[in-house]
C-alpha positions as a Markdown table, in Angstrom:
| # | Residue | x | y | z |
|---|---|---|---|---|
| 1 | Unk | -96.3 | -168.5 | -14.0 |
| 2 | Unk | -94.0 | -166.0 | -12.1 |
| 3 | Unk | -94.1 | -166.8 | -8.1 |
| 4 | Unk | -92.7 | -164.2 | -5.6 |
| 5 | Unk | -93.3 | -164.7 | -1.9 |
| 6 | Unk | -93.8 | -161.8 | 0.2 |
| 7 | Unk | -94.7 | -161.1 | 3.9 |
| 8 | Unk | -96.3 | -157.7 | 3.6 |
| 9 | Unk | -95.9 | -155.0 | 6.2 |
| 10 | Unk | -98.7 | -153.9 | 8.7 |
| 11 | Unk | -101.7 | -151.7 | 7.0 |
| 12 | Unk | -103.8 | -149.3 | 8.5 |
| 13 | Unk | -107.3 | -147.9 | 7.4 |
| 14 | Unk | -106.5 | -145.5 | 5.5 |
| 15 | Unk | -103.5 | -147.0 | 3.8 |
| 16 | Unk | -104.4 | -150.7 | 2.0 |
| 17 | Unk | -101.3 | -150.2 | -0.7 |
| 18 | Unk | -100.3 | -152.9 | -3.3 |
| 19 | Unk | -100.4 | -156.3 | -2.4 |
| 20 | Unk | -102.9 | -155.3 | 0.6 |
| 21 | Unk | -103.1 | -159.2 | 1.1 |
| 22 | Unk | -104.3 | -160.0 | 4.8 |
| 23 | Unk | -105.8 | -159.7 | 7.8 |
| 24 | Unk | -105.9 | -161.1 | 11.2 |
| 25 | Unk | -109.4 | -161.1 | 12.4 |
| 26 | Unk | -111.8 | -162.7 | 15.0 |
| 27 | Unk | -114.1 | -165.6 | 13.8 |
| 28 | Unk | -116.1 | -168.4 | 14.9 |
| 29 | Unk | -116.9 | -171.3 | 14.2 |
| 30 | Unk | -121.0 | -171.5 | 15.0 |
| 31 | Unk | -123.5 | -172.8 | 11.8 |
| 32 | Unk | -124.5 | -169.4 | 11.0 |
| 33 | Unk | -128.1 | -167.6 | 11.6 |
| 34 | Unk | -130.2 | -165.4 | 9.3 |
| 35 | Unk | -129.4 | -162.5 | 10.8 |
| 36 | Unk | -125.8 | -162.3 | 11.2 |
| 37 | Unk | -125.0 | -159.4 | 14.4 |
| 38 | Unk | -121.7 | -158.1 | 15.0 |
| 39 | Unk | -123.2 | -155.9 | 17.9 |
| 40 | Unk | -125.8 | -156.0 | 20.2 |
| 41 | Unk | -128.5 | -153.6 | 19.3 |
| 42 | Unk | -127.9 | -150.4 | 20.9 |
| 43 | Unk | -124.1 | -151.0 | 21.3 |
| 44 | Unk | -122.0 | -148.1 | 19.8 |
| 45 | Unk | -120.1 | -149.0 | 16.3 |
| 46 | Unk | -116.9 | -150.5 | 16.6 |
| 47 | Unk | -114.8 | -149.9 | 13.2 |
| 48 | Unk | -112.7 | -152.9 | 12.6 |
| 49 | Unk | -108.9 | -151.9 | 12.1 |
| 50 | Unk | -107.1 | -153.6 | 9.3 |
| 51 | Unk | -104.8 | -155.8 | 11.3 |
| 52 | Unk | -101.2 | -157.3 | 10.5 |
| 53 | Unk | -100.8 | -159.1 | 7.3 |
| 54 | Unk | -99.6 | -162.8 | 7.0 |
| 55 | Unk | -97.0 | -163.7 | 4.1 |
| 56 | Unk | -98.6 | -165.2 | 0.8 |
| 57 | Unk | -97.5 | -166.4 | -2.6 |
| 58 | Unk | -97.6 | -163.7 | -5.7 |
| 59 | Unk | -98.4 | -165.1 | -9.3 |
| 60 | Unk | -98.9 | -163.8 | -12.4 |
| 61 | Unk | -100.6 | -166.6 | -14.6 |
| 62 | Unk | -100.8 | -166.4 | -18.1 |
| 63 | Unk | -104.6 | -167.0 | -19.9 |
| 64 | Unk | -105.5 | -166.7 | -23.5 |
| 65 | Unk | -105.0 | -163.5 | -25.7 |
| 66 | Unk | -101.9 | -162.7 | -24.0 |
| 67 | Unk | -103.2 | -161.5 | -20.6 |
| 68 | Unk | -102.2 | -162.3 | -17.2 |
| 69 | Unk | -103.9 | -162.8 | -13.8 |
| 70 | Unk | -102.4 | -161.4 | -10.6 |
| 71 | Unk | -103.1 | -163.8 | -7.5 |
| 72 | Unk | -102.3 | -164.0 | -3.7 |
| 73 | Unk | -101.9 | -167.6 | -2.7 |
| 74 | Unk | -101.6 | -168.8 | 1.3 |
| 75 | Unk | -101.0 | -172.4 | 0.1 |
| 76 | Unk | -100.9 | -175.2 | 2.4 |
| 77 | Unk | -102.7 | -178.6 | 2.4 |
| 78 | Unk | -106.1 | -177.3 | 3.2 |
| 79 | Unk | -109.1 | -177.6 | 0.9 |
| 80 | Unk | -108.8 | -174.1 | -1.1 |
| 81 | Unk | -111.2 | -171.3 | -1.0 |
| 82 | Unk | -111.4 | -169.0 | -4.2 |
| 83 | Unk | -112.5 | -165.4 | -3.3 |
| 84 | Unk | -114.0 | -163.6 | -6.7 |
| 85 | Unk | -113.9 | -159.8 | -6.4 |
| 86 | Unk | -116.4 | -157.0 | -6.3 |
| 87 | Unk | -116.7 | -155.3 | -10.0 |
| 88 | Unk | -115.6 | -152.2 | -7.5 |
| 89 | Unk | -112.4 | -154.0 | -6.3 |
| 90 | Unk | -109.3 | -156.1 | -7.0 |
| 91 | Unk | -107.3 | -159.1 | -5.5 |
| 92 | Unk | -106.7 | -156.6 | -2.9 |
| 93 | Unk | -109.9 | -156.7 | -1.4 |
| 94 | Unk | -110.2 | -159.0 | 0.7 |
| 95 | Unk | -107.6 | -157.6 | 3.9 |
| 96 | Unk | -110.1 | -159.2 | 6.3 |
| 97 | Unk | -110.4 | -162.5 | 5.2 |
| 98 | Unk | -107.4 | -163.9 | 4.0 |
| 99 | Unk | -106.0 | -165.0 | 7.9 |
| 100 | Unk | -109.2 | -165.7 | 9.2 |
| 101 | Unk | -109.9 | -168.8 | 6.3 |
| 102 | Unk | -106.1 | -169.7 | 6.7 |
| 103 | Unk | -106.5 | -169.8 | 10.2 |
| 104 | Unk | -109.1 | -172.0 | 10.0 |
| 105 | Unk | -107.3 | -174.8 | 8.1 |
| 106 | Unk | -108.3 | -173.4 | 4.2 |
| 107 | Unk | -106.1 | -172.4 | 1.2 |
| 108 | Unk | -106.9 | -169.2 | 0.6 |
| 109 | Unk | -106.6 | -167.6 | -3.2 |
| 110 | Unk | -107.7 | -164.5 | -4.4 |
| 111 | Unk | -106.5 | -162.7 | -7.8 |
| 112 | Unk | -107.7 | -159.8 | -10.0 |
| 113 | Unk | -109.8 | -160.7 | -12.9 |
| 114 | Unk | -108.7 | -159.2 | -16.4 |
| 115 | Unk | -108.3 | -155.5 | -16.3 |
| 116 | Unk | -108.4 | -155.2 | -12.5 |
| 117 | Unk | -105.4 | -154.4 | -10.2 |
| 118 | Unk | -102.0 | -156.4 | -11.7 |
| 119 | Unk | -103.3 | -157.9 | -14.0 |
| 120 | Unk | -103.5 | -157.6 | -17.7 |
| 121 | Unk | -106.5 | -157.8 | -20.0 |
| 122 | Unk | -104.8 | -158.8 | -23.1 |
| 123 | Unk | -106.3 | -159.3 | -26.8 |
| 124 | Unk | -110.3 | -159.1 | -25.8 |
| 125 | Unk | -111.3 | -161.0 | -29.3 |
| 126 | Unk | -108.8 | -163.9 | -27.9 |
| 127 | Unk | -109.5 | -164.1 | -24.6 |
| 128 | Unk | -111.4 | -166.3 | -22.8 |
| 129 | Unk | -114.8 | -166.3 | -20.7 |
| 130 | Unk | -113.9 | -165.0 | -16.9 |
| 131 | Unk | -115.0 | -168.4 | -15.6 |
| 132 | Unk | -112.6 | -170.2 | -18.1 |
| 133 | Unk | -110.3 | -167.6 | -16.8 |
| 134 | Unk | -110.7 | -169.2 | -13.5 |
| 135 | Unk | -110.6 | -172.7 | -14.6 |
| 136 | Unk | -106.9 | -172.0 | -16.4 |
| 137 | Unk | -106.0 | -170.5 | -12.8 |
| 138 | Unk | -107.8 | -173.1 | -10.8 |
| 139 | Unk | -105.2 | -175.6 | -13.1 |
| 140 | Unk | -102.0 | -174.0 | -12.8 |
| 141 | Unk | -102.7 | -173.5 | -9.1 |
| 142 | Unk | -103.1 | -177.4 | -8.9 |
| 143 | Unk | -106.4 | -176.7 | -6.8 |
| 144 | Unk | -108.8 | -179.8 | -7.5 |
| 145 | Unk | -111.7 | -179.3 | -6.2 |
| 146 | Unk | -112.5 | -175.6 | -4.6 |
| 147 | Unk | -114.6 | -173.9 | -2.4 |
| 148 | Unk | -115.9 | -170.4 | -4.2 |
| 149 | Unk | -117.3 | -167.4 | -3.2 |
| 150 | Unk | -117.8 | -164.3 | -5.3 |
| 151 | Unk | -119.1 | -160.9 | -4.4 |
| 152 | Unk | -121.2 | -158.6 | -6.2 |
| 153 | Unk | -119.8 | -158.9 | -10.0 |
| 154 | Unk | -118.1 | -161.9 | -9.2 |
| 155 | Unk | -121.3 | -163.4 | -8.2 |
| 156 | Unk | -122.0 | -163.9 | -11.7 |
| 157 | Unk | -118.4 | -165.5 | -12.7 |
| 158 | Unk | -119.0 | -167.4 | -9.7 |
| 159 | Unk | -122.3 | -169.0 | -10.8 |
| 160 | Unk | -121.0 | -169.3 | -14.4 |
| 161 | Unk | -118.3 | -171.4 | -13.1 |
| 162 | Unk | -120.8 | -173.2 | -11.1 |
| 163 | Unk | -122.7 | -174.5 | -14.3 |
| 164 | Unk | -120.0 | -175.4 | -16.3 |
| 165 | Unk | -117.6 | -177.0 | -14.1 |
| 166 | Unk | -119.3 | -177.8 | -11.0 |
| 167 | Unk | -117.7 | -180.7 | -10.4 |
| 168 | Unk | -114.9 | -179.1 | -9.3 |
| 169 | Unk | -116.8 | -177.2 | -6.4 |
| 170 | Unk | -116.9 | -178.5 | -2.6 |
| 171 | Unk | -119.8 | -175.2 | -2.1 |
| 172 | Unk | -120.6 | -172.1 | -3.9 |
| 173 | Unk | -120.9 | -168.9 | -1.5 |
| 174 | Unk | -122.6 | -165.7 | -3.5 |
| 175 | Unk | -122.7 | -162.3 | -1.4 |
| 176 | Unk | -124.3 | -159.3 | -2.5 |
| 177 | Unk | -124.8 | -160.1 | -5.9 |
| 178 | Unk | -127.5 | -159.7 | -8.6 |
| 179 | Unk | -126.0 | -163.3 | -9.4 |
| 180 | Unk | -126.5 | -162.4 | -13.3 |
| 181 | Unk | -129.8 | -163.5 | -13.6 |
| 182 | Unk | -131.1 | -162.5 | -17.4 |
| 183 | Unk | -135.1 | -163.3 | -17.0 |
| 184 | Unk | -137.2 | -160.5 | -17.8 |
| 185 | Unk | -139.1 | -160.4 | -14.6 |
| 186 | Unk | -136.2 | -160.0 | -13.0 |
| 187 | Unk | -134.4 | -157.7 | -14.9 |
| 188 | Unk | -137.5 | -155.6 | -14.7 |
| 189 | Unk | -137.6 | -155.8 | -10.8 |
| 190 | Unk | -133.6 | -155.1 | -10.5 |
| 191 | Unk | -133.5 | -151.9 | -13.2 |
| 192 | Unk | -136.6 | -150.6 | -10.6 |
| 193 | Unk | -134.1 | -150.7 | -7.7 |
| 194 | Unk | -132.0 | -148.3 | -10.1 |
| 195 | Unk | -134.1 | -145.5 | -11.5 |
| 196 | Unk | -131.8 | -142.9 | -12.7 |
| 197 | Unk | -129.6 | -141.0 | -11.8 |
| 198 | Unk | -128.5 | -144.2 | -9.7 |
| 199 | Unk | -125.6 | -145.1 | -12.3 |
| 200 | Unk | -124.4 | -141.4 | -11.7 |
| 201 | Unk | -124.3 | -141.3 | -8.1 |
| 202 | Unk | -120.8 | -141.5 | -6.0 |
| 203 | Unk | -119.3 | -145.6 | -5.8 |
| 204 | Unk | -119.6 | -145.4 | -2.0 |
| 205 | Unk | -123.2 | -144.1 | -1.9 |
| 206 | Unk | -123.9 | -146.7 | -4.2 |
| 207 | Unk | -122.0 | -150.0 | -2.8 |
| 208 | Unk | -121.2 | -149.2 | 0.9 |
| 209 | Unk | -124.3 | -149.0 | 3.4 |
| 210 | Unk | -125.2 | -145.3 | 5.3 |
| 211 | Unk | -124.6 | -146.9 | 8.8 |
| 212 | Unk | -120.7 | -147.7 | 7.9 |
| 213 | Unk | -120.7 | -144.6 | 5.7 |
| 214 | Unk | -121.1 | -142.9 | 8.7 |
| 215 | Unk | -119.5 | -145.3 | 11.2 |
| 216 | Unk | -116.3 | -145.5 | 9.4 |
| 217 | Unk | -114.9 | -142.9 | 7.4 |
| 218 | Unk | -111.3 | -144.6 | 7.5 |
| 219 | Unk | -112.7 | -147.3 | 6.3 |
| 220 | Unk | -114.5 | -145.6 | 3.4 |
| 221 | Unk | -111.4 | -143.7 | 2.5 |
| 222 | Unk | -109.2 | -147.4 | 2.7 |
| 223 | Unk | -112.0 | -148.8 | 0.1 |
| 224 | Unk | -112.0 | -145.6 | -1.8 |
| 225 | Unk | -108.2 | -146.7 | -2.2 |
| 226 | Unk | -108.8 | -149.9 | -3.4 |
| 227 | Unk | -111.5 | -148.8 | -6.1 |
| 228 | Unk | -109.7 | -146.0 | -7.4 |
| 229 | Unk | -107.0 | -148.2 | -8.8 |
| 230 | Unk | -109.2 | -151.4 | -9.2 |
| 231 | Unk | -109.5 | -151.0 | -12.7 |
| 232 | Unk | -106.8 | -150.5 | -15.3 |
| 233 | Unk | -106.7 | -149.0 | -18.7 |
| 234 | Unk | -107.1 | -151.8 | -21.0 |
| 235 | Unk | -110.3 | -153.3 | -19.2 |
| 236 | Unk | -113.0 | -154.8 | -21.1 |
| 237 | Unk | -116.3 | -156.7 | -20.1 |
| 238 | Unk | -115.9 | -160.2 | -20.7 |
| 239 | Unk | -118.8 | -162.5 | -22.1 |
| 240 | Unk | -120.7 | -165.6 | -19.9 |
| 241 | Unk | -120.2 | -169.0 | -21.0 |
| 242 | Unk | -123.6 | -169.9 | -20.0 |
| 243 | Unk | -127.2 | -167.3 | -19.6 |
| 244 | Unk | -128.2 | -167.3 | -16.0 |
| 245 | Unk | -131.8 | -167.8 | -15.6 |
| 246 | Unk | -134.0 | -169.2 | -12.7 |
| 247 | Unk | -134.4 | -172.4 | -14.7 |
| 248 | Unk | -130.1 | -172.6 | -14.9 |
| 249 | Unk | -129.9 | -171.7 | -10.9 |
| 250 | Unk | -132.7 | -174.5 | -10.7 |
| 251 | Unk | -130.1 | -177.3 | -12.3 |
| 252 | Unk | -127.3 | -177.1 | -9.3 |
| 253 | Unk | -126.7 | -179.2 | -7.3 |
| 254 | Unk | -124.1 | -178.1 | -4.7 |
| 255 | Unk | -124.3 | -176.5 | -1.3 |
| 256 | Unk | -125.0 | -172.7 | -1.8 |
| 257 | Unk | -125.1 | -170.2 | 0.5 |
| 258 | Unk | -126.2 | -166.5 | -0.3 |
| 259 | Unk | -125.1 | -163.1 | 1.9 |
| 260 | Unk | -126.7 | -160.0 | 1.7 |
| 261 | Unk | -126.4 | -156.8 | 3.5 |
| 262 | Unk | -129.8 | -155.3 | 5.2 |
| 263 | Unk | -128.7 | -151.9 | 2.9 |
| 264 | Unk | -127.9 | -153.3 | -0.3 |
| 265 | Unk | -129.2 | -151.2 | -2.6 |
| 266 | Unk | -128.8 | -153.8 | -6.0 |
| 267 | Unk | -129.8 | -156.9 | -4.0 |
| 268 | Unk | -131.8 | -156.6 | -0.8 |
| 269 | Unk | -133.1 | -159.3 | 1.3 |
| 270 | Unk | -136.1 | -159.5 | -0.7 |
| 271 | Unk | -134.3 | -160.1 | -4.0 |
| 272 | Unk | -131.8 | -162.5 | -2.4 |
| 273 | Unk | -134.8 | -164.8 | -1.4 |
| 274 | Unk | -136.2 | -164.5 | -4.7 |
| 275 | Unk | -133.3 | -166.1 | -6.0 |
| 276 | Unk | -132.8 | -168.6 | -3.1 |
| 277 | Unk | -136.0 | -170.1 | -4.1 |
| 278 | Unk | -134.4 | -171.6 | -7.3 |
| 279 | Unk | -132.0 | -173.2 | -5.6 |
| 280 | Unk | -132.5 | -176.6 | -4.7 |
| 281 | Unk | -129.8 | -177.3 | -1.8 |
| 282 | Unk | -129.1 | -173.0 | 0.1 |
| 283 | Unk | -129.1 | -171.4 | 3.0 |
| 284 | Unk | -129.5 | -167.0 | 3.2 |
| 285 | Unk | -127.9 | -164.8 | 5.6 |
| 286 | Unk | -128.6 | -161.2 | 5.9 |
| 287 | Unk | -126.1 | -158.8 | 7.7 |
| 288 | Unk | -126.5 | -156.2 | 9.7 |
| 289 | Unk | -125.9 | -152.4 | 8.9 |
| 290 | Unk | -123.9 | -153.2 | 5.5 |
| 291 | Unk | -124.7 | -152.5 | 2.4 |
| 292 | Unk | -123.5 | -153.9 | -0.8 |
| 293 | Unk | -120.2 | -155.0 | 0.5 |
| 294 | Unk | -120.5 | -157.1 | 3.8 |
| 295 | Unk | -117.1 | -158.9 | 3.6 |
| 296 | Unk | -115.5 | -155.0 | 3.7 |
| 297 | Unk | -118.2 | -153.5 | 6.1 |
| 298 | Unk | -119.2 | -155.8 | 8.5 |
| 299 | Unk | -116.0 | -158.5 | 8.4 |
| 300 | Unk | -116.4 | -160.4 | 11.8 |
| 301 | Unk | -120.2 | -161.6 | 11.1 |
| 302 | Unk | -118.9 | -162.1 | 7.1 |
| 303 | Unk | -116.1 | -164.0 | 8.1 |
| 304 | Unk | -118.4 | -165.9 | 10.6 |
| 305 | Unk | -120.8 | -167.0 | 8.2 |
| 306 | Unk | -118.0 | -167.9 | 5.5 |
| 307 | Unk | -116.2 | -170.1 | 7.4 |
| 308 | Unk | -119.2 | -171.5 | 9.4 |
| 309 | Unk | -119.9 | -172.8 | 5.5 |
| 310 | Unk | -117.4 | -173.5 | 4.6 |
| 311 | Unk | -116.5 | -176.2 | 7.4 |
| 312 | Unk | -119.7 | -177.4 | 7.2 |
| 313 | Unk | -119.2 | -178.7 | 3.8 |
| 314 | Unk | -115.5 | -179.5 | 4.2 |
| 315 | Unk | -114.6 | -182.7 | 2.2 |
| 316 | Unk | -118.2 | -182.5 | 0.1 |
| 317 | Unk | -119.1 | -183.8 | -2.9 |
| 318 | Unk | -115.3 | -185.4 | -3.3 |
């Protein structure tokens, strides 16, 4: 496992380079609501810059078939957070929340899942599930037990980790995600949210909402950044170790929490519920003006929720 420590320079919107790491935002510490604001209605939009990035630990740690995970690393003594990636994104996407959970007494990791940004996919026919992935990272790291949260396609790792080694999870956050779910009433109600030519259409149509599309154009043009050099040319899809169904979601046991964006096109409010009610011990939150990607659109009422979680179930299930 190669470590470098870095302290990377300042970013701005429209320039989140390699090793984009950190960010210094505002956050709170309140329980959370179902409707988490960043504004007052009527109030103009505020973009949220990218602010000055705090030093971390680089790794590169090896998994099976011969590939290699990049991660970011804040270390410390605080219970660790995990943040899982958007299929979209990389370890690098997550400039707005690294400080903020570090700041609030957490170990923060994030890293790029095979064939994303620095890592390296290795042999596909020898390599492992992506939540054993995260279990040989979780390991080398020294991490015990973890807080996770996983966006979008790394709702599904997330949850796959969930049910086959959730005993190592403190709480399992899952934000605007399809969560993986293979039932056929629900793959039915999920390929009606995307007739064609949905697949076709432009990545930031698709993932980020019309109100920060319009809002925010640095800020689209800083995830466009991220995205275009998220994935890397010897990607493949890795397999589930377990099939997500209602009746699966119905058998955990730890805290959840579930975000969602009012504009997600793949999982709206209405889906999110849906899935909340097989979950015996969750809580919802739906953001305001985001779309698929609340942690990158709306950060401040992300971050607020997250951590608002997360210290709620510090210590848990130890």
């Amino acid at each position: 496992m190669k470590r470098v420590r870095t302290n990377p320079p300042a970013l701005t919107r429209r320039s989140v380079v390699g090793g984009a790491l950190a960010a210094i935002a505002a956050t709170g510490a309140g329980q959370g609501t179902a409707e988490a604001r960043t504004a007052s209605a009527g109030d103009p939009w505020e973009p949220v810059p990218v602010p000055d990035q705090a030093p971390v630990s680089e790794y590169q740690v090896p998994v099976s078939g011969g590939g290699s995970l990049w991660c970011w690393d804040t270390g410390g003594d605080g219970e660790a957070v995990v943040l899982l990636h958007p299929g979209s994104g990389s370890g690098e996407s997550w400039p707005y929340q690294q400080p903020v959970l570090a700041a609030a007494g957490f170990r923060v990791v994030g890293y790029s899942r095979r064939g994303a940004y620095g890592s390296v996919a290795g042999t596909k026919a020898d390599a492992d599930t992506a939540s054993g992935d995260l279990d040989t990272l979780a390991d080398r790291l020294g991490l015990g037990r973890f807080h996770l949260s996983g966006s979008a396609a790394g709702g599904p790792v997330a949850i796959d980790y969930a049910l086959s080694y959730g005993d190592r999870l403190r709480s399992l956050t899952v934000s605007g995600s399809v969560m993986g779910v293979q039932d056929a009433e629900y793959a039915e109600l999920t390929a009606a949210l995307q007739p064609d030519p949905f697949g076709d259409l432009p990545v930031d149509f698709k993932e980020l909402g019309p109100s920060y599309r319009g809002g925010d154009r640095d800020g689209v043009a800083a995830w466009l950044e991220i995205h275009e050099r998220a994935r890397t040319a010897d990607a493949f899809a890795q397999s589930l170790a377990n099939t997500i169904t209602w009746s699966a979601l119905e058998t955990l046991t730890l805290p959840v929490q579930l975000i969602t964006g009012d504009a997600d096109l793949y999982s709206p409010p209405s889906v999110m519920r849906l899935n909340a009610g097989h979950l015996e011990d969750v809580e919802t939150h739906v953001v305001r003006e985001a779309g698929h990607n609340p942690h990158w659109e709306q950060p401040a009422a992300w971050n607020r929720l997250l951590t608002g979680f997360l210290r709620r179930h510090r210590g848990g299930r130890s």
